[in-house]
Amino acid sequence: MNKTLEETKSAKILIEYLGDSSKVVKETVIKILSSSKIKHQMAITSLSSKKQAVRESAVKVLLKSSDEKVLEALNKALEVEKNEKIKALIRDALNLESDLEENNEELDILKYCKQGLKGNKAATIRWLNCDTLTKVKFKDSETYAESEIIKYMLVCYASCIEIGLSSEALKVGELLNKKDLSKLALEVLQRWLDAGAESKKKWVLPFASVYGDYEVISLLKKNIEEWPKNSRGAIASEAVRALALNGGNEALIIVDNISRKFKFKQVKNAAASALKFAAEQMGIDIEELSDRIVPNLGFDVRGERIFDYGDRKFIASLTPELTLEITDESGKKLKSLPAPAKKDDEVKAKEASAEFKNLKKQLKTVANIQAIRLEMALSSNRKWTKESWIRLFVENPIMHKFAIGLVWGIYKDAVLTDSFRYMEDGSFNTKDEEEYELEDGMVIGIVHPIELNNEDMALWKEQFENYEIKQPFEQLNREIFNVTEEEKKRNTVERFGGTILNGLSLLGKLTDFGWIRGAIGDGGGYYAFYKEDNNHKVEVGLNFSGVSVGYESEEVTVYDLCFYKLGTMSKYAYINVKTQKQNTISIDTLPERFFSEILYQVSRALVSKTGNNDKWREEK
């Protein structure tokens, strides 16, 4: 009895937070209230709240309840609820289909949308001047959809509190022309941006992302990169979440890249969260998702793509450097895709020309992102099964070009047992240029030079030079860092100590490698950078003389490098010596590749050094 009373009391308190402005708080409350029948019944009254956020949270609490009182309350709520997103949630809870799903063929879509616009709901989108927006045809038709249909789709998104999909709008969108919708999405996004990109109208982001094509993706990417520089990290984070809703490979690759390598932690974390959600929906891990979303950009297995002008056709072929080589049907090389001529089919030629321009942008973006991702795979010791390696690096024409520029290894119990090269013709070679065969069950990774002896390294370098193979990033010539005996004794790395450089340069280069600045103390100053590694459960700290946020362009002095238990140091601006010692990890316990890569990143971050401070130990 006491337990029930306590549960009731705690539920009463928690219900007050169903409409909290903090997403984390709200999600935590929903999770707790979803855990028992008593709490479910306590949440029923919140279904009639005047606040949309509270009603939405209450429905989420009751989503999986089978209690008769709850189901009855949800049915009553559905009858009076006006918000389309909440109505969709209630239908999910009751396992009901909307009128759109039940009677798709018989339903009068115009009448349905007009009904959904009643009560002056279109007032929320008045700023868009909807009647001047791009017209949208019905699918497989030359008839344009009435403005009320488009307005209803916009209102569906405008009624959403958080970034997400609108099931109602998606159903309506299925009846419309995709190309027209993508033009509309771009226009809506551009009008929002031109009007100052108000966060209150952030619903534009998911609408534009869901229906937009590569132009929308590119525009979102550009603004995601710019907003945090102007203290708009929150809207940039929302845009990243929206971008993931696009579902296309190009969009997800950009989100993936942001999650790995972005200067602003808030946006980076939002991207990681969006990817994690997408991976969970597919039942795979994030790395596998990252592999699956690599696009082929329309190229066949030979790395060729045809552009049809009607009477003339042109072939764009991928070069080893991932540039485009153009030939006509006779095999004659051309400098670029020619301009449409009078004898060409006007529509086909125009479309082919536009597609080619987009392809060049897409190829550059994908190539840059995959080069970064593969170097990170080298650094983090990422592995593939033989089957997943072939699917990614042999069957995908873009990744095929990367694969032929690297030395690959066979690993058993995380130890390199053999190395090979993937040839342009699809065969495999050893360091001695003998044919090699991949066997089932093999585990494959990118070889790190620290794993190769001098003889093997020399043979691989000679082979790559003889075949004039340019590597996509430094692999064989990568600088190696080994732990010294002195470093083992003191458990700190001081070999970079005393280096003087511009603080902004240090910040920029380290964040490019996935480091984050330390906690900010009094006066806005911070005195360390951290790199968190979940695989090794290690947190690396680079200590320096310190700089204040917004004044990073001052010169700073680098001190030392320390290794700690994951999650113990980066959160605190001031740490006492005792705590530091308790959480320090012995350097000689670190894997060789991991240690070398951390120092490689720091070394690369210090290339713009301006001097040396011999008295750094005294100043520390």
Tab-separated table of N, CA and C in Angstrom, residues 50-197:
chain	number	residue	atom	x	y	z
A	50	LYS	N	-3.967	22.205	-22.104
A	50	LYS	CA	-4.011	23.241	-23.133
A	50	LYS	C	-2.682	23.320	-23.896
A	51	LYS	N	-1.638	22.817	-23.249
A	51	LYS	CA	-0.307	22.878	-23.872
A	51	LYS	C	-0.067	21.672	-24.775
A	52	GLN	N	0.281	21.963	-26.011
A	52	GLN	CA	0.514	20.915	-27.003
A	52	GLN	C	1.633	19.960	-26.579
A	53	ALA	N	2.719	20.520	-26.027
A	53	ALA	CA	3.865	19.703	-25.622
A	53	ALA	C	3.483	18.699	-24.536
A	54	VAL	N	2.625	19.119	-23.617
A	54	VAL	CA	2.180	18.239	-22.528
A	54	VAL	C	1.328	17.105	-23.084
A	55	ARG	N	0.379	17.451	-23.973
A	55	ARG	CA	-0.491	16.420	-24.566
A	55	ARG	C	0.343	15.390	-25.341
A	56	GLU	N	1.306	15.888	-26.108
A	56	GLU	CA	2.158	14.985	-26.891
A	56	GLU	C	2.942	14.041	-25.981
A	57	SER	N	3.511	14.574	-24.910
A	57	SER	CA	4.266	13.747	-23.966
A	57	SER	C	3.359	12.725	-23.276
A	58	ALA	N	2.149	13.148	-22.935
A	58	ALA	CA	1.199	12.247	-22.267
A	58	ALA	C	0.873	11.055	-23.165
A	59	VAL	N	0.662	11.319	-24.447
A	59	VAL	CA	0.374	10.227	-25.393
A	59	VAL	C	1.574	9.273	-25.463
A	60	LYS	N	2.792	9.823	-25.470
A	60	LYS	CA	4.006	8.988	-25.528
A	60	LYS	C	4.117	8.093	-24.292
A	61	VAL	N	3.674	8.607	-23.144
A	61	VAL	CA	3.663	7.806	-21.915
A	61	VAL	C	2.720	6.607	-22.072
A	62	LEU	N	1.603	6.851	-22.746
A	62	LEU	CA	0.540	5.838	-22.835
A	62	LEU	C	0.604	4.962	-24.085
A	63	LEU	N	1.625	5.136	-24.888
A	63	LEU	CA	1.703	4.454	-26.191
A	63	LEU	C	1.520	2.931	-26.127
A	64	LYS	N	2.136	2.280	-25.124
A	64	LYS	CA	2.116	0.818	-25.081
A	64	LYS	C	1.160	0.255	-24.028
A	65	SER	N	0.336	1.130	-23.472
A	65	SER	CA	-0.599	0.680	-22.431
A	65	SER	C	-1.762	-0.105	-23.044
A	66	SER	N	-2.171	-1.165	-22.341
A	66	SER	CA	-3.339	-1.956	-22.788
A	66	SER	C	-4.494	-1.828	-21.787
A	67	ASP	N	-4.328	-0.927	-20.815
A	67	ASP	CA	-5.352	-0.706	-19.798
A	67	ASP	C	-6.616	-0.120	-20.439
A	68	GLU	N	-7.773	-0.645	-20.074
A	68	GLU	CA	-9.056	-0.233	-20.673
A	68	GLU	C	-9.345	1.248	-20.452
A	69	LYS	N	-9.064	1.748	-19.246
A	69	LYS	CA	-9.305	3.165	-18.950
A	69	LYS	C	-8.426	4.061	-19.823
A	70	VAL	N	-7.189	3.630	-20.027
A	70	VAL	CA	-6.260	4.403	-20.860
A	70	VAL	C	-6.733	4.432	-22.302
A	71	LEU	N	-7.135	3.265	-22.822
A	71	LEU	CA	-7.596	3.170	-24.208
A	71	LEU	C	-8.852	4.016	-24.425
A	72	GLU	N	-9.733	4.009	-23.438
A	72	GLU	CA	-10.957	4.814	-23.511
A	72	GLU	C	-10.597	6.312	-23.543
A	73	ALA	N	-9.653	6.702	-22.707
A	73	ALA	CA	-9.224	8.105	-22.645
A	73	ALA	C	-8.558	8.532	-23.957
A	74	LEU	N	-7.787	7.637	-24.544
A	74	LEU	CA	-7.123	7.938	-25.818
A	74	LEU	C	-8.148	8.105	-26.945
A	75	ASN	N	-9.161	7.269	-26.939
A	75	ASN	CA	-10.220	7.393	-27.957
A	75	ASN	C	-10.949	8.735	-27.844
A	76	LYS	N	-11.222	9.157	-26.613
A	76	LYS	CA	-11.875	10.452	-26.400
A	76	LYS	C	-10.951	11.594	-26.829
A	77	ALA	N	-9.670	11.452	-26.528
A	77	ALA	CA	-8.698	12.483	-26.901
A	77	ALA	C	-8.593	12.617	-28.416
A	78	LEU	N	-8.683	11.478	-29.127
A	78	LEU	CA	-8.600	11.497	-30.584
A	78	LEU	C	-9.751	12.275	-31.197
A	79	GLU	N	-10.929	12.197	-30.571
A	79	GLU	CA	-12.114	12.887	-31.095
A	79	GLU	C	-11.975	14.412	-31.046
A	80	VAL	N	-11.247	14.906	-30.053
A	80	VAL	CA	-11.159	16.379	-29.883
A	80	VAL	C	-9.795	16.957	-30.270
A	81	GLU	N	-8.803	16.098	-30.426
A	81	GLU	CA	-7.450	16.594	-30.739
A	81	GLU	C	-7.407	17.228	-32.133
A	82	LYS	N	-6.768	18.387	-32.233
A	82	LYS	CA	-6.676	19.102	-33.515
A	82	LYS	C	-5.279	19.017	-34.136
A	83	ASN	N	-4.284	18.763	-33.301
A	83	ASN	CA	-2.912	18.693	-33.818
A	83	ASN	C	-2.684	17.372	-34.547
A	84	GLU	N	-2.224	17.458	-35.812
A	84	GLU	CA	-2.092	16.260	-36.640
A	84	GLU	C	-1.039	15.290	-36.120
A	85	LYS	N	0.059	15.829	-35.594
A	85	LYS	CA	1.120	14.950	-35.093
A	85	LYS	C	0.625	14.148	-33.890
A	86	ILE	N	-0.086	14.823	-32.979
A	86	ILE	CA	-0.593	14.139	-31.786
A	86	ILE	C	-1.672	13.131	-32.174
A	87	LYS	N	-2.495	13.505	-33.151
A	87	LYS	CA	-3.515	12.563	-33.639
A	87	LYS	C	-2.861	11.293	-34.188
A	88	ALA	N	-1.762	11.477	-34.913
A	88	ALA	CA	-1.044	10.323	-35.467
A	88	ALA	C	-0.480	9.449	-34.355
A	89	LEU	N	0.031	10.078	-33.288
A	89	LEU	CA	0.554	9.327	-32.144
A	89	LEU	C	-0.549	8.527	-31.458
A	90	ILE	N	-1.707	9.173	-31.296
A	90	ILE	CA	-2.839	8.485	-30.652
A	90	ILE	C	-3.282	7.292	-31.509
A	91	ARG	N	-3.326	7.502	-32.832
A	91	ARG	CA	-3.716	6.388	-33.726
A	91	ARG	C	-2.727	5.225	-33.595
A	92	ASP	N	-1.434	5.558	-33.447
A	92	ASP	CA	-0.432	4.499	-33.249
A	92	ASP	C	-0.704	3.736	-31.959
A	93	ALA	N	-1.041	4.474	-30.902
A	93	ALA	CA	-1.316	3.848	-29.604
A	93	ALA	C	-2.543	2.937	-29.674
A	94	LEU	N	-3.533	3.360	-30.467
A	94	LEU	CA	-4.783	2.591	-30.594
A	94	LEU	C	-4.747	1.604	-31.758
A	95	ASN	N	-3.614	1.604	-32.476
A	95	ASN	CA	-3.462	0.743	-33.657
A	95	ASN	C	-4.546	1.012	-34.696
A	96	LEU	N	-4.828	2.305	-34.915
A	96	LEU	CA	-5.834	2.721	-35.898
A	96	LEU	C	-5.157	3.344	-37.118
A	97	GLU	N	-5.795	3.215	-38.252
A	97	GLU	CA	-5.306	3.866	-39.463
A	97	GLU	C	-6.036	5.183	-39.655
A	98	SER	N	-5.372	6.148	-40.283
A	98	SER	CA	-6.037	7.424	-40.573
A	98	SER	C	-6.938	7.245	-41.788
A	99	ASP	N	-7.775	8.217	-42.042
A	99	ASP	CA	-8.659	8.158	-43.219
A	99	ASP	C	-7.837	8.026	-44.492
A	100	LEU	N	-6.671	8.627	-44.512
A	100	LEU	CA	-5.811	8.541	-45.699
A	100	LEU	C	-5.389	7.105	-45.955
A	101	GLU	N	-5.072	6.365	-44.881
A	101	GLU	CA	-4.611	4.985	-45.033
A	101	GLU	C	-5.762	4.033	-45.345
A	102	GLU	N	-6.928	4.312	-44.765
A	102	GLU	CA	-8.074	3.408	-44.926
A	102	GLU	C	-8.716	3.496	-46.311
A	103	ASN	N	-8.884	4.726	-46.812
A	103	ASN	CA	-9.654	4.905	-48.047
A	103	ASN	C	-8.860	5.683	-49.108
A	104	ASN	N	-7.650	5.281	-49.338
A	104	ASN	CA	-6.775	6.073	-50.207
A	104	ASN	C	-7.361	6.288	-51.596
A	105	GLU	N	-8.036	5.278	-52.135
A	105	GLU	CA	-8.559	5.379	-53.494
A	105	GLU	C	-9.860	6.181	-53.542
A	106	GLU	N	-10.701	5.993	-52.539
A	106	GLU	CA	-12.023	6.635	-52.560
A	106	GLU	C	-12.004	8.039	-51.969
A	107	LEU	N	-11.025	8.336	-51.149
A	107	LEU	CA	-10.993	9.599	-50.415
A	107	LEU	C	-10.857	10.806	-51.343
A	108	ASP	N	-11.628	11.827	-51.074
A	108	ASP	CA	-11.499	13.104	-51.773
A	108	ASP	C	-10.386	13.871	-51.064
A	109	ILE	N	-9.199	13.852	-51.632
A	109	ILE	CA	-8.027	14.414	-50.960
A	109	ILE	C	-8.173	15.916	-50.729
A	110	LEU	N	-8.782	16.621	-51.678
A	110	LEU	CA	-8.959	18.065	-51.514
A	110	LEU	C	-9.890	18.355	-50.332
A	111	LYS	N	-10.974	17.624	-50.262
A	111	LYS	CA	-11.928	17.804	-49.163
A	111	LYS	C	-11.258	17.489	-47.823
A	112	TYR	N	-10.459	16.418	-47.827
A	112	TYR	CA	-9.759	15.986	-46.604
A	112	TYR	C	-8.809	17.083	-46.118
A	113	CYS	N	-8.051	17.667	-47.044
A	113	CYS	CA	-7.085	18.706	-46.678
A	113	CYS	C	-7.773	19.988	-46.236
A	114	LYS	N	-8.875	20.346	-46.911
A	114	LYS	CA	-9.633	21.536	-46.500
A	114	LYS	C	-10.146	21.375	-45.072
A	115	GLN	N	-10.596	20.155	-44.750
A	115	GLN	CA	-11.090	19.861	-43.412
A	115	GLN	C	-9.959	20.062	-42.384
A	116	GLY	N	-8.756	19.622	-42.784
A	116	GLY	CA	-7.603	19.741	-41.901
A	116	GLY	C	-7.120	21.160	-41.701
A	117	LEU	N	-7.566	22.078	-42.564
A	117	LEU	CA	-7.149	23.486	-42.466
A	117	LEU	C	-8.149	24.354	-41.715
A	118	LYS	N	-9.249	23.744	-41.266
A	118	LYS	CA	-10.287	24.522	-40.576
A	118	LYS	C	-9.755	25.111	-39.275
A	119	GLY	N	-10.381	26.180	-38.832
A	119	GLY	CA	-9.977	26.816	-37.581
A	119	GLY	C	-8.777	27.726	-37.727
A	120	ASN	N	-8.615	28.270	-38.902
A	120	ASN	CA	-7.531	29.240	-39.141
A	120	ASN	C	-6.133	28.647	-38.920
A	121	LYS	N	-6.008	27.341	-39.157
A	121	LYS	CA	-4.707	26.699	-38.959
A	121	LYS	C	-3.650	27.216	-39.925
A	122	ALA	N	-4.095	27.663	-41.096
A	122	ALA	CA	-3.143	28.142	-42.108
A	122	ALA	C	-2.474	29.455	-41.705
A	123	ALA	N	-2.912	30.049	-40.604
A	123	ALA	CA	-2.313	31.308	-40.145
A	123	ALA	C	-0.840	31.133	-39.804
A	124	THR	N	-0.465	29.915	-39.364
A	124	THR	CA	0.922	29.659	-38.968
A	124	THR	C	1.889	29.670	-40.159
A	125	ILE	N	1.346	29.557	-41.386
A	125	ILE	CA	2.224	29.529	-42.566
A	125	ILE	C	1.996	30.749	-43.477
A	126	ARG	N	1.280	31.742	-42.955
A	126	ARG	CA	0.944	32.922	-43.760
A	126	ARG	C	2.203	33.651	-44.244
A	127	TRP	N	3.243	33.643	-43.415
A	127	TRP	CA	4.487	34.352	-43.742
A	127	TRP	C	5.137	33.827	-45.020
A	128	LEU	N	4.770	32.621	-45.437
A	128	LEU	CA	5.364	32.009	-46.626
A	128	LEU	C	4.771	32.527	-47.937
A	129	ASN	N	3.641	33.256	-47.852
A	129	ASN	CA	2.933	33.663	-49.079
A	129	ASN	C	2.712	32.456	-49.986
A	130	CYS	N	2.013	31.476	-49.438
A	130	CYS	CA	1.869	30.171	-50.090
A	130	CYS	C	1.362	30.238	-51.531
A	131	ASP	N	0.509	31.203	-51.830
A	131	ASP	CA	-0.061	31.271	-53.182
A	131	ASP	C	0.983	31.615	-54.243
A	132	THR	N	2.159	32.090	-53.805
A	132	THR	CA	3.229	32.417	-54.770
A	132	THR	C	4.296	31.326	-54.836
A	133	LEU	N	4.085	30.244	-54.086
A	133	LEU	CA	5.056	29.146	-54.095
A	133	LEU	C	4.956	28.327	-55.378
A	134	THR	N	6.001	27.567	-55.658
A	134	THR	CA	6.043	26.667	-56.818
A	134	THR	C	4.824	25.736	-56.824
A	135	LYS	N	4.209	25.593	-57.977
A	135	LYS	CA	3.062	24.693	-58.113
A	135	LYS	C	3.539	23.246	-58.184
A	136	VAL	N	2.733	22.348	-57.652
A	136	VAL	CA	3.095	20.934	-57.601
A	136	VAL	C	2.039	20.095	-58.314
A	137	LYS	N	2.499	19.266	-59.257
A	137	LYS	CA	1.574	18.390	-59.987
A	137	LYS	C	1.290	17.135	-59.175
A	138	PHE	N	0.168	16.501	-59.511
A	138	PHE	CA	-0.093	15.178	-58.963
A	138	PHE	C	0.851	14.183	-59.630
A	139	LYS	N	1.116	13.075	-58.970
A	139	LYS	CA	2.001	12.045	-59.502
A	139	LYS	C	1.431	11.471	-60.801
A	140	ASP	N	2.303	11.312	-61.791
A	140	ASP	CA	1.912	10.751	-63.093
A	140	ASP	C	0.753	11.514	-63.730
A	141	SER	N	0.774	12.827	-63.597
A	141	SER	CA	-0.302	13.653	-64.137
A	141	SER	C	0.230	15.040	-64.479
A	142	GLU	N	-0.469	15.722	-65.367
A	142	GLU	CA	-0.113	17.104	-65.711
A	142	GLU	C	-1.000	18.089	-64.948
A	143	THR	N	-1.863	17.545	-64.084
A	143	THR	CA	-2.766	18.385	-63.296
A	143	THR	C	-2.082	18.853	-62.020
A	144	TYR	N	-2.217	20.155	-61.745
A	144	TYR	CA	-1.603	20.703	-60.542
A	144	TYR	C	-2.505	20.494	-59.323
A	145	ALA	N	-1.889	20.191	-58.194
A	145	ALA	CA	-2.621	20.028	-56.933
A	145	ALA	C	-3.116	21.384	-56.449
A	146	GLU	N	-4.299	21.411	-55.854
A	146	GLU	CA	-4.854	22.655	-55.328
A	146	GLU	C	-3.993	23.178	-54.186
A	147	SER	N	-3.991	24.474	-53.984
A	147	SER	CA	-3.135	25.101	-52.962
A	147	SER	C	-3.443	24.587	-51.562
A	148	GLU	N	-4.716	24.211	-51.328
A	148	GLU	CA	-5.083	23.716	-50.000
A	148	GLU	C	-4.332	22.412	-49.652
A	149	ILE	N	-4.060	21.619	-50.669
A	149	ILE	CA	-3.340	20.351	-50.435
A	149	ILE	C	-1.911	20.635	-49.970
A	150	ILE	N	-1.266	21.587	-50.642
A	150	ILE	CA	0.099	21.968	-50.266
A	150	ILE	C	0.101	22.637	-48.893
A	151	LYS	N	-0.869	23.509	-48.667
A	151	LYS	CA	-0.954	24.199	-47.374
A	151	LYS	C	-1.157	23.191	-46.235
A	152	TYR	N	-1.957	22.147	-46.497
A	152	TYR	CA	-2.186	21.136	-45.468
A	152	TYR	C	-0.887	20.423	-45.102
A	153	MET	N	-0.080	20.082	-46.111
A	153	MET	CA	1.210	19.434	-45.847
A	153	MET	C	2.103	20.334	-44.995
A	154	LEU	N	2.129	21.621	-45.352
A	154	LEU	CA	2.954	22.581	-44.607
A	154	LEU	C	2.453	22.730	-43.167
A	155	VAL	N	1.127	22.778	-43.010
A	155	VAL	CA	0.534	22.915	-41.674
A	155	VAL	C	0.834	21.687	-40.820
A	156	CYS	N	0.854	20.508	-41.437
A	156	CYS	CA	1.182	19.277	-40.700
A	156	CYS	C	2.547	19.397	-40.032
A	157	TYR	N	3.506	19.939	-40.772
A	157	TYR	CA	4.851	20.116	-40.207
A	157	TYR	C	4.898	21.300	-39.256
A	158	ALA	N	4.168	22.360	-39.585
A	158	ALA	CA	4.160	23.556	-38.731
A	158	ALA	C	3.574	23.262	-37.347
A	159	SER	N	2.775	22.210	-37.228
A	159	SER	CA	2.163	21.864	-35.943
A	159	SER	C	3.067	20.971	-35.094
A	160	CYS	N	4.206	20.542	-35.657
A	160	CYS	CA	5.125	19.677	-34.907
A	160	CYS	C	5.972	20.490	-33.935
A	161	ILE	N	6.082	20.016	-32.718
A	161	ILE	CA	6.879	20.701	-31.696
A	161	ILE	C	8.355	20.408	-31.915
A	162	GLU	N	8.682	19.154	-32.193
A	162	GLU	CA	10.068	18.739	-32.356
A	162	GLU	C	10.331	18.304	-33.791
A	163	ILE	N	11.598	18.228	-34.148
A	163	ILE	CA	11.995	17.776	-35.477
A	163	ILE	C	11.595	16.322	-35.643
A	164	GLY	N	10.827	16.048	-36.669
A	164	GLY	CA	10.394	14.671	-36.914
A	164	GLY	C	9.558	14.589	-38.180
A	165	LEU	N	9.088	13.388	-38.468
A	165	LEU	CA	8.269	13.157	-39.659
A	165	LEU	C	6.796	13.371	-39.342
A	166	SER	N	6.054	13.819	-40.335
A	166	SER	CA	4.595	13.907	-40.212
A	166	SER	C	3.997	12.795	-41.068
A	167	SER	N	3.378	11.818	-40.429
A	167	SER	CA	2.808	10.691	-41.181
A	167	SER	C	1.697	11.144	-42.120
A	168	GLU	N	0.912	12.144	-41.695
A	168	GLU	CA	-0.167	12.653	-42.538
A	168	GLU	C	0.400	13.313	-43.801
A	169	ALA	N	1.404	14.169	-43.609
A	169	ALA	CA	2.007	14.848	-44.765
A	169	ALA	C	2.656	13.841	-45.711
A	170	LEU	N	3.267	12.802	-45.140
A	170	LEU	CA	3.906	11.775	-45.975
A	170	LEU	C	2.882	11.075	-46.863
A	171	LYS	N	1.715	10.807	-46.296
A	171	LYS	CA	0.658	10.138	-47.070
A	171	LYS	C	0.164	11.033	-48.211
A	172	VAL	N	-0.005	12.318	-47.916
A	172	VAL	CA	-0.425	13.251	-48.971
A	172	VAL	C	0.677	13.374	-50.030
A	173	GLY	N	1.919	13.446	-49.562
A	173	GLY	CA	3.059	13.599	-50.473
A	173	GLY	C	3.196	12.457	-51.463
A	174	GLU	N	2.731	11.269	-51.078
A	174	GLU	CA	2.792	10.109	-51.974
A	174	GLU	C	1.945	10.305	-53.231
A	175	LEU	N	0.985	11.218	-53.164
A	175	LEU	CA	0.087	11.459	-54.304
A	175	LEU	C	0.651	12.501	-55.266
A	176	LEU	N	1.794	13.107	-54.900
A	176	LEU	CA	2.312	14.247	-55.664
A	176	LEU	C	3.612	13.943	-56.395
A	177	ASN	N	3.938	14.813	-57.357
A	177	ASN	CA	5.138	14.666	-58.174
A	177	ASN	C	6.401	14.966	-57.347
A	178	LYS	N	7.349	14.029	-57.320
A	178	LYS	CA	8.543	14.161	-56.478
A	178	LYS	C	9.416	15.352	-56.867
A	179	LYS	N	9.616	15.542	-58.159
A	179	LYS	CA	10.480	16.644	-58.619
A	179	LYS	C	9.887	17.998	-58.257
A	180	ASP	N	8.580	18.112	-58.415
A	180	ASP	CA	7.912	19.370	-58.049
A	180	ASP	C	8.008	19.618	-56.539
A	181	LEU	N	7.861	18.536	-55.762
A	181	LEU	CA	7.966	18.659	-54.308
A	181	LEU	C	9.363	19.099	-53.876
A	182	SER	N	10.385	18.605	-54.587
A	182	SER	CA	11.758	18.984	-54.240
A	182	SER	C	12.005	20.459	-54.539
A	183	LYS	N	11.404	20.969	-55.620
A	183	LYS	CA	11.520	22.409	-55.937
A	183	LYS	C	10.809	23.238	-54.870
A	184	LEU	N	9.632	22.752	-54.448
A	184	LEU	CA	8.876	23.428	-53.399
A	184	LEU	C	9.676	23.456	-52.091
A	185	ALA	N	10.278	22.321	-51.758
A	185	ALA	CA	11.057	22.211	-50.520
A	185	ALA	C	12.207	23.224	-50.504
A	186	LEU	N	12.888	23.356	-51.635
A	186	LEU	CA	14.001	24.307	-51.743
A	186	LEU	C	13.503	25.741	-51.576
A	187	GLU	N	12.373	26.028	-52.187
A	187	GLU	CA	11.816	27.383	-52.127
A	187	GLU	C	11.370	27.736	-50.707
A	188	VAL	N	10.735	26.790	-50.018
A	188	VAL	CA	10.290	27.026	-48.635
A	188	VAL	C	11.505	27.249	-47.733
A	189	LEU	N	12.518	26.416	-47.901
A	189	LEU	CA	13.741	26.552	-47.098
A	189	LEU	C	14.408	27.907	-47.346
A	190	GLN	N	14.495	28.303	-48.618
A	190	GLN	CA	15.156	29.558	-48.956
A	190	GLN	C	14.396	30.756	-48.375
A	191	ARG	N	13.070	30.714	-48.407
A	191	ARG	CA	12.270	31.819	-47.853
A	191	ARG	C	12.456	31.920	-46.341
A	192	TRP	N	12.551	30.780	-45.694
A	192	TRP	CA	12.790	30.774	-44.245
A	192	TRP	C	14.171	31.359	-43.925
A	193	LEU	N	15.171	30.959	-44.713
A	193	LEU	CA	16.529	31.480	-44.509
A	193	LEU	C	16.581	32.983	-44.763
A	194	ASP	N	15.928	33.403	-45.832
A	194	ASP	CA	15.920	34.834	-46.185
A	194	ASP	C	15.225	35.678	-45.110
A	195	ALA	N	14.270	35.040	-44.402
A	195	ALA	CA	13.518	35.762	-43.357
A	195	ALA	C	14.227	35.719	-42.004
A	196	GLY	N	15.447	35.167	-41.986
A	196	GLY	CA	16.218	35.163	-40.745
A	196	GLY	C	16.296	33.827	-40.040
A	197	ALA	N	15.709	32.784	-40.628
A	197	ALA	CA	15.771	31.420	-40.061
A	197	ALA	C	15.363	31.384	-38.587
